[in-house]
Amino acid sequence: MAHPRSARERARAELTREIKERALTQLAERGADLSLRAIARDLGLVSSALYRYFRSRDELLTALIVDAYDDLADALLAADAAVAEERYAERWQAVCAELRSWALEQPHRFALVYGSPVPGYRAPATTVAPAERVMTALSGIAEAAAAAGALDAAAVPLDPALEAQLSAVAGLLGPRVPPSVTARLVAAFAQVIGMVNLELAGHFVGGFEPADLLFAHSVRELADLLGLR
Amino acid sequence: MAHPRSARERARAELTREIKERALTQLAERGADLSLRAIARDLGLVSSALYRYFRSRDELLTALIVDAYDDLADALLAADAAVAEERYAERWQAVCAELRSWALEQPHRFALVYGSPVPGYRAPATTVAPAERVMTALSGIAEAAAAAGALDAAAVPLDPALEAQLSAVAGLLGPRVPPSVTARLVAAFAQVIGMVNLELAGHFVGGFEPADLLFAHSVRELADLLGLR
DNA sequence: TGTACATCAGTGAACGCGCGTTCACTGATGTAC
DNA sequence: TGTACATCAGTGAACGCGCGTTCACTGATGTAC
């Protein structure tokens, strides 16, 4: 698996990659509708040939989604690693900034995972783990701060039922983070994704363009709110 | 215009309404792809007949989008009006709750305006004013509080360039609200839309279901953050 | 090292669909005198 | 009130496209002896 052996295997791996690459280019050019025939045309193949590589259009879509989550998570972790470990607020800002950059550079991939679901497509369970990698790239900072005793956690009283829900996701988002901070993490995540989506959809046109300053400012306020320093 | 006169005009108004209604049903059933032929079929018409009512598919889409913004704004204003005028925090919570209810009841309409743009469709300027009605339904509460001297505005120092951008939208969002609160209003809006979008897209599945409590809690925290009381 | 057989990538035709938009037309509704 | 003409809703055929998926096939690559 590390290095494909035969020429056949090498060719297969490369074509699989090329198919996904063309699919992404097409998403970028034509919007959300993915056409297997158009991909095959671009690659100089007959449309049925694609079925040697992906069992169906949905399977190709799933592969693209998994790749997108993974790439995004990698980019976020890299941005995080570039900041000194104990500067939690700066790490948060760097990761959020990277998320936005990644989205602006590849809006179609961002839309694929955080935009409206593609009509007729239902994401399989395979996509859950990669999606969680993205969330934990953000929440991991709060968890690290909490572990280091550097999280200024405001103790907010919560509805017991909500607290139970929050504890249930604590395994994923970070067990040392108090429930009220977990709630804020989810809200903060929604805000970041929401701002990027609004920007990409052109809802800020006329008001905030570029939205760099607004985004950076909001992200800084979120870091405060989360108790990161 | 108040009451269509002739039978012809009455029939035209009614069919226009029916076309939009069928279009919405179809969006709900088939996802984001809107088919004029399918709408015509549903109405027992020949597809070309629709061109007497809408010049193109895009024009129909635009009409649906404008209607969605308008309906949503109306619903928000109604929810706002149901709360005592000077209870600003409660008004905010009521309006946000109504926004979520509306979205959960009509996810396709919400996706139409706050989801990823429909491929190949570019929203015309006609949609800007209705979109702003929705935003001001939320920001109007902060503006009212500010006008009544009841806004606990935290004075946060801002980058001058950002402050300029914020002042530019102040005419729309409320001139008496200080810039730092305007920034928070936009961020809060993004958070609310973002949470609803994540919920609709199934990103909360397994963690927060139903998301009622999390949403209500986050919205309450936003009210605090905005200085509403 | 060479041959026999198995694997599998890619072909090309076909099935059975779908779509938006244009156009000349019929026939009903509305208007002016 | 009745007739002549104009307006306009809806028809049906056509244009020129698109799509995902299946299937029997050829011929090249890989494997076992």
Short mmCIF file of C-alpha atoms (C1' of nucleotides) in Angstrom, two decimals:
data_model
loop_
_atom_site.label_atom_id
_atom_site.label_comp_id
_atom_site.label_asym_id
_atom_site.label_seq_id
_atom_site.Cartn_x
_atom_site.Cartn_y
_atom_site.Cartn_z
CA MET A 1 0.00 0.00 0.00
CA ALA A 2 2.93 2.33 0.74
CA HIS A 3 4.24 2.04 -2.80
CA PRO A 4 2.09 0.41 -5.44
CA ARG A 5 4.01 -2.42 -6.99
CA SER A 6 2.95 -3.19 -10.51
CA ALA A 7 2.60 -0.77 -13.40
CA ARG A 8 -1.07 -1.59 -13.36
CA GLU A 9 -1.40 -0.53 -9.75
CA ARG A 10 0.56 2.63 -10.34
CA ALA A 11 -1.60 3.54 -13.30
CA ARG A 12 -4.74 2.86 -11.30
CA ALA A 13 -3.65 5.05 -8.42
CA GLU A 14 -2.75 7.86 -10.76
CA LEU A 15 -5.95 7.75 -12.75
CA THR A 16 -7.99 7.64 -9.56
CA ARG A 17 -6.20 10.79 -8.53
CA GLU A 18 -6.72 12.41 -11.93
CA ILE A 19 -10.43 11.64 -11.89
CA LYS A 20 -10.83 13.34 -8.54
CA GLU A 21 -8.75 16.26 -9.72
CA ARG A 22 -10.87 16.76 -12.84
CA ALA A 23 -13.99 16.40 -10.73
CA LEU A 24 -12.80 19.23 -8.50
CA THR A 25 -11.93 21.44 -11.45
CA GLN A 26 -15.38 20.81 -12.77
CA LEU A 27 -17.04 21.66 -9.49
CA ALA A 28 -15.09 24.89 -9.53
CA GLU A 29 -16.15 25.68 -13.08
CA ARG A 30 -19.70 24.44 -13.35
CA GLY A 31 -20.93 24.67 -9.81
CA ALA A 32 -22.36 21.92 -7.74
CA ASP A 33 -23.49 19.57 -10.47
CA LEU A 34 -20.95 16.85 -11.04
CA SER A 35 -21.08 15.04 -14.37
CA LEU A 36 -19.30 11.73 -14.80
CA ARG A 37 -19.56 12.03 -18.58
CA ALA A 38 -17.88 15.43 -18.56
CA ILE A 39 -15.06 14.12 -16.39
CA ALA A 40 -14.52 11.18 -18.72
CA ARG A 41 -14.55 13.55 -21.71
CA ASP A 42 -11.92 15.74 -20.07
CA LEU A 43 -9.70 12.75 -19.47
CA GLY A 44 -10.14 11.38 -22.98
CA LEU A 45 -12.00 8.36 -21.68
CA VAL A 46 -15.31 6.83 -22.46
CA SER A 47 -17.82 7.48 -19.70
CA SER A 48 -18.23 3.85 -18.72
CA ALA A 49 -14.50 3.58 -18.02
CA LEU A 50 -14.96 5.57 -14.82
CA TYR A 51 -16.87 2.68 -13.36
CA ARG A 52 -13.59 0.79 -13.02
CA TYR A 53 -12.58 3.44 -10.49
CA PHE A 54 -15.75 4.46 -8.73
CA ARG A 55 -18.84 2.36 -8.45
CA SER A 56 -21.13 5.34 -8.93
CA ARG A 57 -21.37 9.09 -8.96
CA ASP A 58 -22.20 9.08 -5.26
CA GLU A 59 -19.08 7.11 -4.43
CA LEU A 60 -16.97 9.67 -6.26
CA LEU A 61 -18.71 12.47 -4.37
CA THR A 62 -18.02 10.72 -1.09
CA ALA A 63 -14.33 10.41 -1.98
CA LEU A 64 -14.20 14.13 -2.76
CA ILE A 65 -15.88 14.98 0.53
CA VAL A 66 -13.56 12.80 2.58
CA ASP A 67 -10.54 14.31 0.81
CA ALA A 68 -11.82 17.82 1.45
CA TYR A 69 -12.29 17.26 5.16
CA ASP A 70 -8.88 15.65 5.38
CA ASP A 71 -7.09 18.37 3.47
CA LEU A 72 -8.79 21.06 5.48
CA ALA A 73 -7.98 19.34 8.77
CA ASP A 74 -4.35 18.96 7.70
CA ALA A 75 -4.15 22.63 6.80
CA LEU A 76 -5.65 23.64 10.14
CA LEU A 77 -3.28 21.44 12.11
CA ALA A 78 -0.32 22.82 10.19
CA ALA A 79 -1.42 26.39 10.91
CA ASP A 80 -1.82 25.46 14.55
CA ALA A 81 1.61 23.88 14.75
CA ALA A 82 3.19 27.08 13.44
CA VAL A 83 2.29 28.95 16.64
CA ALA A 84 3.96 28.50 20.01
CA GLU A 85 2.13 25.83 21.95
CA GLU A 86 1.08 27.87 24.97
CA ARG A 87 -0.21 30.86 22.99
CA TYR A 88 -3.71 29.52 22.84
CA ALA A 89 -5.52 32.63 21.63
CA GLU A 90 -3.05 33.10 18.80
CA ARG A 91 -3.37 29.47 17.83
CA TRP A 92 -7.13 29.86 17.67
CA GLN A 93 -6.83 32.92 15.47
CA ALA A 94 -4.31 31.24 13.20
CA VAL A 95 -6.46 28.18 12.73
CA CYS A 96 -9.58 30.23 12.02
CA ALA A 97 -7.66 32.40 9.55
CA GLU A 98 -6.39 29.28 7.82
CA LEU A 99 -9.90 27.90 7.60
CA ARG A 100 -11.07 31.04 5.86
CA SER A 101 -8.08 31.14 3.51
CA TRP A 102 -8.61 27.54 2.56
CA ALA A 103 -12.30 28.23 1.89
CA LEU A 104 -11.63 31.33 -0.21
CA GLU A 105 -9.03 29.49 -2.27
CA GLN A 106 -11.24 26.50 -2.88
CA PRO A 107 -14.81 27.66 -2.43
CA HIS A 108 -16.26 24.67 -4.25
CA ARG A 109 -14.59 22.21 -1.88
CA PHE A 110 -15.74 24.20 1.12
CA ALA A 111 -19.28 24.27 -0.25
CA LEU A 112 -19.06 20.53 -0.78
CA VAL A 113 -18.64 19.93 2.93
CA TYR A 114 -20.20 22.95 4.64
CA GLY A 115 -22.65 24.17 2.02
CA SER A 116 -26.11 22.84 1.33
CA PRO A 117 -26.17 19.12 0.72
CA VAL A 118 -25.95 18.05 -2.93
CA PRO A 119 -29.45 17.15 -4.15
CA GLY A 120 -30.07 13.43 -4.12
CA TYR A 121 -26.88 12.66 -2.26
CA ARG A 122 -26.79 11.37 1.28
CA ALA A 123 -23.37 11.35 2.96
CA PRO A 124 -22.45 7.89 4.27
CA ALA A 125 -20.95 7.21 7.68
CA THR A 126 -17.45 7.20 6.17
CA THR A 127 -17.51 10.99 6.16
CA VAL A 128 -18.11 11.36 9.88
CA ALA A 129 -14.58 10.73 11.13
CA PRO A 130 -12.91 13.17 8.68
CA ALA A 131 -15.53 15.79 9.56
CA GLU A 132 -14.67 15.36 13.21
CA ARG A 133 -10.98 15.91 12.49
CA VAL A 134 -11.85 19.44 11.36
CA MET A 135 -13.88 20.19 14.46
CA THR A 136 -11.23 18.84 16.78
CA ALA A 137 -8.54 20.88 15.06
CA LEU A 138 -10.38 23.85 16.55
CA SER A 139 -11.58 22.40 19.82
CA GLY A 140 -8.21 20.80 20.46
CA ILE A 141 -6.82 24.22 21.28
CA ALA A 142 -9.32 24.72 24.08
CA GLU A 143 -8.68 21.20 25.28
CA ALA A 144 -4.92 21.82 25.35
CA ALA A 145 -5.47 25.05 27.25
CA ALA A 146 -7.72 23.29 29.74
CA ALA A 147 -5.18 20.50 30.20
CA ALA A 148 -2.52 23.11 30.91
CA GLY A 149 -4.79 24.91 33.36
CA ALA A 150 -4.78 27.92 31.07
CA LEU A 151 -8.44 28.09 30.19
CA ASP A 152 -10.27 31.01 31.78
CA ALA A 153 -13.53 29.13 31.88
CA ALA A 154 -16.53 31.18 32.82
CA ALA A 155 -18.83 28.97 34.87
CA VAL A 156 -22.26 29.39 33.35
CA PRO A 157 -25.20 27.49 34.77
CA LEU A 158 -26.72 25.19 32.16
CA ASP A 159 -29.94 23.34 31.69
CA PRO A 160 -29.25 19.79 32.91
CA ALA A 161 -30.49 18.24 29.66
CA LEU A 162 -28.15 20.45 27.67
CA GLU A 163 -25.31 19.61 30.01
CA ALA A 164 -25.96 15.93 29.37
CA GLN A 165 -25.79 16.45 25.60
CA LEU A 166 -22.58 18.41 25.98
CA SER A 167 -20.99 15.73 28.14
CA ALA A 168 -21.85 13.18 25.50
CA VAL A 169 -19.76 15.00 22.91
CA ALA A 170 -16.99 15.80 25.39
CA GLY A 171 -15.17 12.62 24.40
CA LEU A 172 -14.79 14.07 20.96
CA LEU A 173 -14.32 17.74 21.68
CA GLY A 174 -12.18 17.46 24.77
CA PRO A 175 -13.06 15.94 28.14
CA ARG A 176 -11.29 18.56 30.23
CA VAL A 177 -13.26 21.44 28.81
CA PRO A 178 -16.24 22.36 30.99
CA PRO A 179 -19.67 21.93 29.37
CA SER A 180 -20.36 25.64 29.11
CA VAL A 181 -17.15 26.05 27.10
CA THR A 182 -18.06 23.09 24.91
CA ALA A 183 -21.29 24.88 24.11
CA ARG A 184 -19.34 27.97 23.18
CA LEU A 185 -16.98 25.92 21.05
CA VAL A 186 -19.86 24.61 19.00
CA ALA A 187 -21.34 28.09 18.72
CA ALA A 188 -17.97 29.51 17.74
CA PHE A 189 -17.53 26.84 15.11
CA ALA A 190 -20.98 27.67 13.72
CA GLN A 191 -20.05 31.34 13.64
CA VAL A 192 -16.81 30.78 11.77
CA ILE A 193 -18.42 28.45 9.24
CA GLY A 194 -21.37 30.81 9.00
CA MET A 195 -19.26 33.87 8.29
CA VAL A 196 -17.30 32.09 5.60
CA ASN A 197 -20.48 30.78 4.02
CA LEU A 198 -22.08 34.21 4.02
CA GLU A 199 -18.97 35.70 2.50
CA LEU A 200 -18.76 33.03 -0.18
CA ALA A 201 -22.44 33.40 -1.02
CA GLY A 202 -21.95 37.14 -1.50
CA HIS A 203 -24.10 38.23 1.42
CA PHE A 204 -21.42 40.68 2.48
CA VAL A 205 -21.21 42.34 -0.92
CA GLY A 206 -21.45 46.07 -0.59
CA GLY A 207 -20.82 46.02 3.12
CA PHE A 208 -17.67 44.16 4.00
CA GLU A 209 -15.29 43.66 1.17
CA PRO A 210 -12.80 42.42 1.84
CA ALA A 211 -14.11 40.83 5.01
CA ASP A 212 -10.61 40.21 6.38
CA LEU A 213 -10.85 42.75 9.15
CA LEU A 214 -14.32 41.79 10.26
CA PHE A 215 -13.39 38.13 10.31
CA ALA A 216 -10.16 38.67 12.21
CA HIS A 217 -11.92 40.86 14.74
CA SER A 218 -14.75 38.40 15.30
CA VAL A 219 -12.33 35.53 15.69
CA ARG A 220 -10.39 37.49 18.29
CA GLU A 221 -13.58 38.11 20.23
CA LEU A 222 -14.38 34.41 20.06
CA ALA A 223 -10.99 33.57 21.56
CA ASP A 224 -11.77 35.91 24.45
CA LEU A 225 -15.17 34.39 24.90
CA LEU A 226 -13.73 30.90 25.00
CA GLY A 227 -11.28 31.92 27.69
CA LEU A 228 -8.22 31.37 25.53
CA ARG A 229 -5.13 33.39 26.31
CA MET B 1 -53.40 46.25 -8.14
CA ALA B 2 -55.22 45.84 -4.81
CA HIS B 3 -57.85 43.64 -6.44
CA PRO B 4 -57.26 42.34 -9.93
CA ARG B 5 -60.15 43.39 -12.11
CA SER B 6 -60.78 41.09 -15.00
CA ALA B 7 -61.15 37.32 -14.93
CA ARG B 8 -58.00 37.16 -17.01
CA GLU B 9 -56.05 39.07 -14.42
CA ARG B 10 -57.44 37.01 -11.59
CA ALA B 11 -56.52 33.80 -13.39
CA ARG B 12 -53.05 35.11 -14.09
CA ALA B 13 -52.40 36.04 -10.49
CA GLU B 14 -53.62 32.69 -9.30
CA LEU B 15 -51.58 30.66 -11.75
CA THR B 16 -48.49 32.69 -10.93
CA ARG B 17 -49.04 31.77 -7.33
CA GLU B 18 -49.64 28.12 -8.16
CA ILE B 19 -46.47 27.92 -10.22
CA LYS B 20 -44.42 29.23 -7.33
CA GLU B 21 -46.19 26.89 -4.95
CA ARG B 22 -45.47 23.85 -7.09
CA ALA B 23 -41.89 25.02 -7.51
CA LEU B 24 -41.47 25.09 -3.74
CA THR B 25 -43.03 21.66 -3.32
CA GLN B 26 -40.61 20.40 -5.89
CA LEU B 27 -37.63 21.97 -4.19
CA ALA B 28 -38.75 20.24 -1.01
CA GLU B 29 -39.09 16.90 -2.77
CA ARG B 30 -36.29 16.80 -5.27
CA GLY B 31 -33.69 19.03 -3.71
CA ALA B 32 -32.13 22.06 -5.24
CA ASP B 33 -32.70 21.30 -8.89
CA LEU B 34 -35.73 23.12 -10.17
CA SER B 35 -37.34 21.79 -13.34
CA LEU B 36 -39.75 23.95 -15.31
CA ARG B 37 -40.98 20.91 -17.20
CA ALA B 38 -41.78 19.08 -13.99
CA ILE B 39 -43.67 22.08 -12.65
CA ALA B 40 -45.68 22.33 -15.86
CA ARG B 41 -46.42 18.61 -15.70
CA ASP B 42 -47.66 18.94 -12.13
CA LEU B 43 -49.98 21.73 -13.13
CA GLY B 44 -51.29 19.92 -16.20
CA LEU B 45 -49.72 22.47 -18.51
CA VAL B 46 -47.38 22.22 -21.41
CA SER B 47 -43.89 23.37 -20.47
CA SER B 48 -43.84 26.33 -22.81
CA ALA B 49 -46.92 27.75 -21.11
CA LEU B 50 -44.82 28.74 -18.11
CA TYR B 51 -43.10 31.33 -20.26
CA ARG B 52 -46.26 33.42 -20.15
CA TYR B 53 -45.61 33.81 -16.42
CA PHE B 54 -41.86 33.81 -16.02
CA ARG B 55 -39.40 34.77 -18.70
CA SER B 56 -36.97 32.05 -17.66
CA ARG B 57 -36.03 29.58 -14.99
CA ASP B 58 -33.80 32.16 -13.36
CA GLU B 59 -36.63 34.64 -13.11
CA LEU B 60 -38.75 32.06 -11.32
CA LEU B 61 -35.87 31.34 -8.95
CA THR B 62 -35.50 35.02 -8.22
CA ALA B 63 -39.21 35.27 -7.42
CA LEU B 64 -38.91 32.34 -5.02
CA ILE B 65 -35.91 33.90 -3.32
CA VAL B 66 -37.58 37.27 -2.91
CA ASP B 67 -40.68 35.59 -1.49
CA ALA B 68 -38.59 33.56 0.93
CA TYR B 69 -36.76 36.59 2.30
CA ASP B 70 -40.03 38.45 2.61
CA ASP B 71 -41.88 35.65 4.35
CA LEU B 72 -39.00 35.07 6.71
CA ALA B 73 -38.72 38.77 7.52
CA ASP B 74 -42.47 38.95 8.14
CA ALA B 75 -42.30 35.97 10.47
CA LEU B 76 -39.40 37.50 12.39
CA LEU B 77 -41.14 40.85 12.76
CA ALA B 78 -44.29 39.12 13.97
CA ALA B 79 -42.33 37.18 16.57
CA ASP B 80 -40.66 40.39 17.65
CA ALA B 81 -43.95 42.22 17.97
CA ALA B 82 -45.26 39.53 20.31
CA VAL B 83 -42.79 40.51 23.02
CA ALA B 84 -42.99 43.66 25.16
CA GLU B 85 -41.09 46.43 23.46
CA GLU B 86 -38.53 47.14 26.16
CA ARG B 87 -37.59 43.49 26.81
CA TYR B 88 -34.81 43.54 24.28
CA ALA B 89 -33.05 40.31 25.23
CA GLU B 90 -36.31 38.41 25.08
CA ARG B 91 -37.15 39.95 21.75
CA TRP B 92 -33.79 38.82 20.40
CA GLN B 93 -34.35 35.29 21.64
CA ALA B 94 -37.86 35.19 20.23
CA VAL B 95 -36.74 36.38 16.82
CA CYS B 96 -33.84 33.91 16.68
CA ALA B 97 -36.11 31.07 17.76
CA GLU B 98 -38.58 32.03 15.05
CA LEU B 99 -35.81 32.05 12.48
CA ARG B 100 -34.85 28.52 13.40
CA SER B 101 -38.46 27.31 13.44
CA TRP B 102 -39.08 28.81 10.04
CA ALA B 103 -35.95 27.14 8.71
CA LEU B 104 -36.77 23.72 10.17
CA GLU B 105 -40.29 23.90 8.78
CA GLN B 106 -39.16 24.93 5.31
CA PRO B 107 -35.57 23.78 4.96
CA HIS B 108 -35.60 24.09 1.18
CA ARG B 109 -36.60 27.74 1.31
CA PHE B 110 -33.97 28.46 3.91
CA ALA B 111 -31.35 26.70 1.80
CA LEU B 112 -32.50 28.75 -1.17
CA VAL B 113 -31.49 31.98 0.52
CA TYR B 114 -28.82 31.01 3.03
CA GLY B 115 -27.45 27.81 1.55
CA SER B 116 -24.93 27.45 -1.23
CA PRO B 117 -25.88 29.37 -4.34
CA VAL B 118 -27.76 27.41 -6.99
CA PRO B 119 -25.30 26.38 -9.74
CA GLY B 120 -25.45 28.67 -12.73
CA TYR B 121 -27.70 31.17 -11.02
CA ARG B 122 -26.58 34.64 -10.05
CA ALA B 123 -28.96 36.56 -7.79
CA PRO B 124 -29.94 39.93 -9.26
CA ALA B 125 -30.02 43.19 -7.34
CA THR B 126 -33.75 42.75 -6.73
CA THR B 127 -32.95 40.32 -3.94
CA VAL B 128 -30.83 42.71 -1.93
CA ALA B 129 -33.59 44.73 -0.30
CA PRO B 130 -35.59 41.69 0.89
CA ALA B 131 -32.38 40.16 2.24
CA GLU B 132 -31.75 43.29 4.22
CA ARG B 133 -35.22 43.12 5.74
CA VAL B 134 -34.22 39.87 7.40
CA MET B 135 -31.00 41.30 8.78
CA THR B 136 -32.68 44.41 10.10
CA ALA B 137 -35.38 42.34 11.77
CA LEU B 138 -32.55 41.19 14.04
CA SER B 139 -30.43 44.31 14.21
CA GLY B 140 -33.49 46.49 14.74
CA ILE B 141 -33.72 45.19 18.28
CA ALA B 142 -30.24 46.45 19.12
CA GLU B 143 -31.03 49.72 17.40
CA ALA B 144 -34.22 50.12 19.43
CA ALA B 145 -32.32 49.36 22.62
CA ALA B 146 -29.66 51.89 21.71
CA ALA B 147 -32.27 54.53 20.92
CA ALA B 148 -33.85 53.92 24.33
CA GLY B 149 -30.46 54.11 26.02
CA ALA B 150 -30.81 50.48 27.07
CA LEU B 151 -27.87 49.00 25.23
CA ASP B 152 -25.01 47.96 27.49
CA ALA B 153 -22.45 48.60 24.84
CA ALA B 154 -18.98 47.40 25.61
CA ALA B 155 -16.53 49.89 24.13
CA VAL B 156 -14.01 47.81 22.26
CA PRO B 157 -11.17 49.49 20.39
CA LEU B 158 -11.36 48.73 16.68
CA ASP B 159 -9.04 48.92 13.74
CA PRO B 160 -9.87 52.25 12.02
CA ALA B 161 -10.38 50.58 8.65
CA LEU B 162 -12.84 48.14 10.18
CA GLU B 163 -14.60 50.97 11.95
CA ALA B 164 -15.01 52.72 8.61
CA GLN B 165 -16.57 49.63 7.07
CA LEU B 166 -18.89 49.29 10.03
CA SER B 167 -19.97 52.91 9.85
CA ALA B 168 -20.78 52.39 6.20
CA VAL B 169 -23.34 49.73 7.04
CA ALA B 170 -24.64 51.61 10.05
CA GLY B 171 -27.28 53.26 7.90
CA LEU B 172 -28.75 49.84 7.31
CA LEU B 173 -28.15 48.15 10.64
CA GLY B 174 -28.83 51.04 12.92
CA PRO B 175 -27.00 54.35 13.23
CA ARG B 176 -27.20 54.57 17.01
CA VAL B 177 -25.46 51.28 17.58
CA PRO B 178 -21.73 51.72 18.22
CA PRO B 179 -19.42 50.11 15.64
CA SER B 180 -18.18 47.40 17.97
CA VAL B 181 -21.76 46.30 18.51
CA THR B 182 -22.43 46.38 14.78
CA ALA B 183 -19.53 44.00 14.35
CA ARG B 184 -21.04 41.72 16.96
CA LEU B 185 -24.41 41.91 15.27
CA VAL B 186 -22.94 40.66 12.04
CA ALA B 187 -21.05 37.93 13.87
CA ALA B 188 -24.17 36.97 15.79
CA PHE B 189 -26.15 36.80 12.57
CA ALA B 190 -23.49 34.56 11.05
CA GLN B 191 -23.63 32.34 14.11
CA VAL B 192 -27.39 31.95 14.02
CA ILE B 193 -27.45 31.23 10.29
CA GLY B 194 -24.44 28.97 10.70
CA MET B 195 -26.00 26.89 13.46
CA VAL B 196 -29.20 26.44 11.52
CA ASN B 197 -27.25 25.47 8.40
CA LEU B 198 -25.15 22.95 10.30
CA GLU B 199 -28.26 21.49 11.87
CA LEU B 200 -30.07 21.25 8.54
CA ALA B 201 -27.05 19.65 6.88
CA GLY B 202 -26.95 17.01 9.57
CA HIS B 203 -23.63 18.06 11.07
CA PHE B 204 -25.09 17.80 14.56
CA VAL B 205 -26.36 14.27 14.05
CA GLY B 206 -25.27 12.07 16.91
CA GLY B 207 -24.33 14.99 19.10
CA PHE B 208 -27.14 17.44 19.48
CA GLU B 209 -30.51 16.12 18.57
CA PRO B 210 -32.70 17.92 19.01
CA ALA B 211 -30.57 21.04 18.97
CA ASP B 212 -33.26 23.14 20.68
CA LEU B 213 -31.41 23.53 23.94
CA LEU B 214 -28.05 24.28 22.41
CA PHE B 215 -29.58 26.83 20.10
CA ALA B 216 -31.59 28.55 22.82
CA HIS B 217 -28.54 28.67 25.07
CA SER B 218 -26.28 30.11 22.39
CA VAL B 219 -28.84 32.72 21.45
CA ARG B 220 -29.13 33.77 25.07
CA GLU B 221 -25.38 34.17 25.26
CA LEU B 222 -25.46 36.27 22.11
CA ALA B 223 -28.04 38.58 23.65
CA ASP B 224 -25.70 39.08 26.60
CA LEU B 225 -22.78 39.71 24.35
CA LEU B 226 -24.72 42.30 22.39
CA GLY B 227 -25.60 44.15 25.58
CA LEU B 228 -29.32 43.49 25.28
CA ARG B 229 -31.35 43.37 28.44
"C1'" DT C 1 13.15 -18.21 -19.79
"C1'" DG C 2 8.91 -19.35 -22.01
"C1'" DT C 3 4.25 -20.66 -22.34
"C1'" DA C 4 -0.90 -20.93 -20.76
"C1'" DC C 5 -4.26 -18.82 -18.31
"C1'" DA C 6 -6.41 -15.23 -15.43
"C1'" DT C 7 -7.11 -10.59 -14.42
"C1'" DC C 8 -8.69 -6.28 -15.46
"C1'" DA C 9 -8.65 -1.44 -18.03
"C1'" DG C 10 -10.92 0.63 -21.46
"C1'" DT C 11 -14.36 0.44 -25.60
"C1'" DG C 12 -18.63 1.45 -27.94
"C1'" DA C 13 -23.27 0.88 -28.29
"C1'" DA C 14 -27.43 1.06 -26.14
"C1'" DC C 15 -31.34 1.97 -22.60
"C1'" DG C 16 -34.26 5.17 -20.86
"C1'" DC C 17 -34.35 9.16 -19.13
"C1'" DG C 18 -34.07 14.29 -18.35
"C1'" DC C 19 -33.78 19.43 -19.51
"C1'" DG C 20 -34.69 24.97 -21.12
"C1'" DT C 21 -36.24 27.56 -24.74
"C1'" DT C 22 -38.35 29.02 -29.35
"C1'" DC C 23 -42.04 29.37 -32.55
"C1'" DA C 24 -46.14 29.45 -35.35
"C1'" DC C 25 -50.71 28.36 -34.13
"C1'" DT C 26 -55.70 28.30 -32.13
"C1'" DG C 27 -59.25 29.96 -29.56
"C1'" DA C 28 -60.96 32.35 -25.68
"C1'" DT C 29 -61.29 36.85 -23.16
"C1'" DG C 30 -61.38 41.84 -23.20
"C1'" DT C 31 -61.99 46.54 -25.44
"C1'" DA C 32 -63.53 50.35 -28.45
"C1'" DC C 33 -66.96 52.16 -31.19
"C1'" DT D 1 -76.46 46.20 -26.87
"C1'" DG D 2 -73.89 44.32 -30.64
"C1'" DT D 3 -70.12 43.91 -33.69
"C1'" DA D 4 -64.98 44.16 -35.16
"C1'" DC D 5 -60.60 43.94 -33.68
"C1'" DA D 6 -56.77 43.35 -30.38
"C1'" DT D 7 -54.85 40.97 -26.70
"C1'" DC D 8 -53.02 37.13 -24.69
"C1'" DA D 9 -53.11 32.12 -22.45
"C1'" DG D 10 -52.06 27.79 -23.68
"C1'" DT D 11 -50.73 24.17 -27.44
"C1'" DG D 12 -47.69 20.94 -29.63
"C1'" DA D 13 -43.80 20.12 -32.15
"C1'" DA D 14 -39.16 20.80 -32.58
"C1'" DC D 15 -34.07 22.08 -31.60
"C1'" DG D 16 -30.10 20.75 -29.48
"C1'" DC D 17 -28.56 19.43 -25.65
"C1'" DG D 18 -27.46 16.79 -21.29
"C1'" DC D 19 -27.19 12.70 -17.99
"C1'" DG D 20 -25.96 7.77 -15.11
"C1'" DT D 21 -25.54 3.13 -15.73
"C1'" DT D 22 -25.23 -1.66 -17.96
"C1'" DC D 23 -23.17 -4.96 -20.88
"C1'" DA D 24 -20.67 -7.91 -23.98
"C1'" DC D 25 -16.34 -7.17 -26.03
"C1'" DT D 26 -11.07 -6.68 -27.03
"C1'" DG D 27 -6.53 -6.55 -25.91
"C1'" DA D 28 -2.95 -5.53 -22.79
"C1'" DT D 29 -0.73 -6.59 -18.25
"C1'" DG D 30 0.36 -9.85 -14.63
"C1'" DT D 31 0.94 -14.65 -12.56
"C1'" DA D 32 1.91 -19.61 -12.02
"C1'" DC D 33 4.26 -23.42 -13.58
#
